[in-house]
Short mmCIF file of C-alpha atoms in Angstrom, two decimals:
data_model
loop_
_atom_site.label_atom_id
_atom_site.label_comp_id
_atom_site.label_asym_id
_atom_site.label_seq_id
_atom_site.Cartn_x
_atom_site.Cartn_y
_atom_site.Cartn_z
CA MET A 30 297.95 108.19 -27.03
CA ARG A 31 301.38 109.26 -25.65
CA LEU A 32 302.45 109.01 -22.00
CA PRO A 33 302.75 112.81 -21.66
CA GLY A 34 299.54 113.36 -22.97
CA LEU A 35 297.96 110.81 -20.45
CA LEU A 36 299.95 112.33 -17.51
CA ALA A 37 298.54 115.84 -18.47
CA ARG A 38 294.89 114.37 -18.35
CA LEU A 39 295.42 113.07 -14.85
CA THR A 40 293.97 115.73 -12.17
CA PRO A 41 295.24 115.49 -8.66
CA ASP A 42 292.00 113.78 -7.78
CA ARG A 43 292.33 111.17 -10.34
CA LEU A 44 295.95 110.99 -9.39
CA ALA A 45 294.98 110.29 -5.86
CA ARG A 46 292.44 107.62 -6.92
CA LEU A 47 295.13 105.82 -9.09
CA GLY A 48 297.65 105.72 -6.08
CA LEU A 49 295.15 104.47 -3.88
CA ALA A 50 294.21 101.60 -6.52
CA CYS A 51 297.76 100.92 -6.76
CA ILE A 52 298.24 100.61 -2.87
CA ALA A 53 294.96 98.50 -2.61
CA ALA A 54 296.44 96.07 -5.48
CA VAL A 55 299.67 95.66 -3.60
CA THR A 56 297.73 95.33 -0.02
CA VAL A 57 295.79 92.70 -1.72
CA GLY A 58 298.51 90.68 -3.37
CA PHE A 59 300.42 90.74 -0.11
CA VAL A 60 297.53 89.69 1.89
CA LEU A 61 296.99 86.69 -0.82
CA LEU A 62 300.74 85.77 -0.76
CA CYS A 63 300.74 85.73 3.07
CA ALA A 64 297.57 83.59 3.33
CA GLY A 65 299.14 81.22 0.79
CA VAL A 66 302.25 80.97 2.88
CA LEU A 67 299.91 80.39 6.10
CA VAL A 68 297.71 77.69 4.29
CA ALA A 69 301.01 75.90 2.93
CA GLY A 70 302.53 75.92 6.46
CA ARG A 71 299.41 74.64 8.05
CA ARG A 72 299.51 71.89 5.42
CA ASP A 73 303.01 70.99 6.07
CA ALA A 74 302.42 71.09 9.95
CA THR A 75 299.42 68.85 9.71
CA ALA A 76 301.40 66.21 7.53
CA ALA A 77 304.23 66.29 9.87
CA ALA A 78 301.86 65.79 13.02
CA VAL A 79 300.30 63.05 11.06
CA ALA A 80 303.46 61.32 10.23
CA GLN A 81 304.65 61.77 13.86
CA ALA A 82 301.55 60.24 15.26
CA ARG A 83 301.88 57.49 13.08
CA ASN A 84 305.43 56.77 14.39
CA ILE A 85 304.39 56.95 17.98
CA ALA A 86 301.37 54.59 17.30
CA GLU A 87 303.82 51.97 15.56
CA SER A 88 306.17 52.50 18.35
CA VAL A 89 303.73 51.73 21.01
CA ALA A 90 302.27 48.77 19.12
CA GLN A 91 305.83 47.30 18.88
CA ASP A 92 306.47 47.88 22.42
CA VAL A 93 303.05 46.41 23.54
CA GLY A 94 303.34 43.48 21.22
CA ARG A 95 307.11 42.58 22.48
CA ASN A 96 305.94 42.96 26.04
CA LEU A 97 303.04 40.28 25.38
CA ASP A 98 305.67 38.10 23.90
CA LEU A 99 307.87 38.36 26.75
CA TYR A 100 304.76 37.62 29.09
CA ASP A 101 303.69 34.50 26.91
CA LEU A 102 307.17 33.41 26.99
CA SER A 103 307.47 33.73 30.91
CA LEU A 104 303.93 31.95 31.23
CA GLN A 105 305.24 28.97 29.17
CA ALA A 106 308.34 28.78 31.26
CA VAL A 107 306.15 28.50 34.46
CA VAL A 108 304.01 25.67 32.79
CA GLN A 109 307.06 23.96 31.67
CA GLY A 110 308.80 24.28 35.24
CA LEU A 111 305.69 22.97 36.73
CA GLN A 112 305.71 19.71 34.62
CA THR A 113 309.19 19.19 35.37
CA PRO A 114 309.11 16.62 38.36
CA GLY A 115 310.60 17.79 41.70
CA VAL A 116 310.46 21.48 40.80
CA MET A 117 307.82 22.10 43.60
CA ALA A 118 309.94 20.11 46.15
CA LEU A 119 312.98 22.48 45.71
CA ASP A 120 313.90 25.52 48.00
CA ALA A 121 311.65 28.26 47.49
CA GLU A 122 314.31 30.73 46.00
CA LEU A 123 315.50 28.03 43.66
CA ARG A 124 312.23 27.29 42.73
CA ARG A 125 311.41 30.75 42.04
CA MET A 126 314.33 31.03 39.80
CA ILE A 127 313.37 28.10 37.94
CA LEU A 128 309.70 28.98 37.49
CA PHE A 129 310.05 32.63 37.01
CA PRO A 130 313.03 33.96 34.62
CA ARG A 131 314.22 37.26 35.07
CA ALA A 132 311.70 38.79 32.48
CA ALA A 133 308.88 37.36 34.61
CA ARG A 134 310.21 39.30 37.62
CA ALA A 135 310.76 42.64 35.92
CA PRO A 136 308.98 45.48 37.97
CA TYR A 137 306.81 46.58 34.88
CA PHE A 138 305.34 42.96 34.48
CA GLY A 139 303.40 42.99 37.78
CA PHE A 140 303.42 39.47 39.08
CA ILE A 141 302.80 36.13 38.13
CA ASN A 142 301.19 33.70 40.53
CA VAL A 143 300.80 29.93 40.52
CA LEU A 144 297.60 28.58 41.94
CA ASP A 145 296.59 25.30 43.26
CA ALA A 146 293.21 23.70 42.37
CA ASP A 147 291.74 25.61 45.28
CA GLY A 148 293.05 28.76 44.07
CA ASN A 149 295.78 29.35 46.69
CA VAL A 150 299.04 30.91 45.68
CA MET A 151 301.75 28.09 45.39
CA ALA A 152 304.36 30.17 43.74
CA ASP A 153 305.02 33.74 43.49
CA SER A 154 307.26 35.75 40.80
CA GLN A 155 307.61 38.58 43.31
CA ALA A 156 308.89 36.84 46.45
CA ALA A 157 310.41 33.67 47.11
CA ILE A 158 307.90 32.76 49.80
CA PRO A 159 304.70 33.21 48.37
CA ARG A 160 302.56 35.86 49.70
CA GLY A 161 299.33 34.32 50.91
CA GLY A 162 295.85 34.74 48.89
CA ASN A 163 293.34 32.88 47.20
CA PHE A 164 291.84 33.46 43.91
#
């Protein structure tokens, strides 16, 4: 069948239906294309969020580990200082400097107290003269 013969058989009603079918096909194709782009964008955003969460978790783990290591070293310095003869007889500020290195006196560390056998505070990382207290 030739194209002019086919066009001659198209009535206005059939032509309208054909036009609507073409518009519907283009619309469905466009909707599917948009849906595919949205799904791909969501997948990429999810992958980026997972990667960022992993990076943040790793950074926090490293920071916590580093702080625990510093705290451990600070506690070891206190123990070594207490084992050194004559440290407790020194001036309060000098004793504090020997027992508690600068890292142990950092504000984000809180405090370290040295207690005697009865639980009384003998030395304090935050003050040269220990704050009173019994633990």
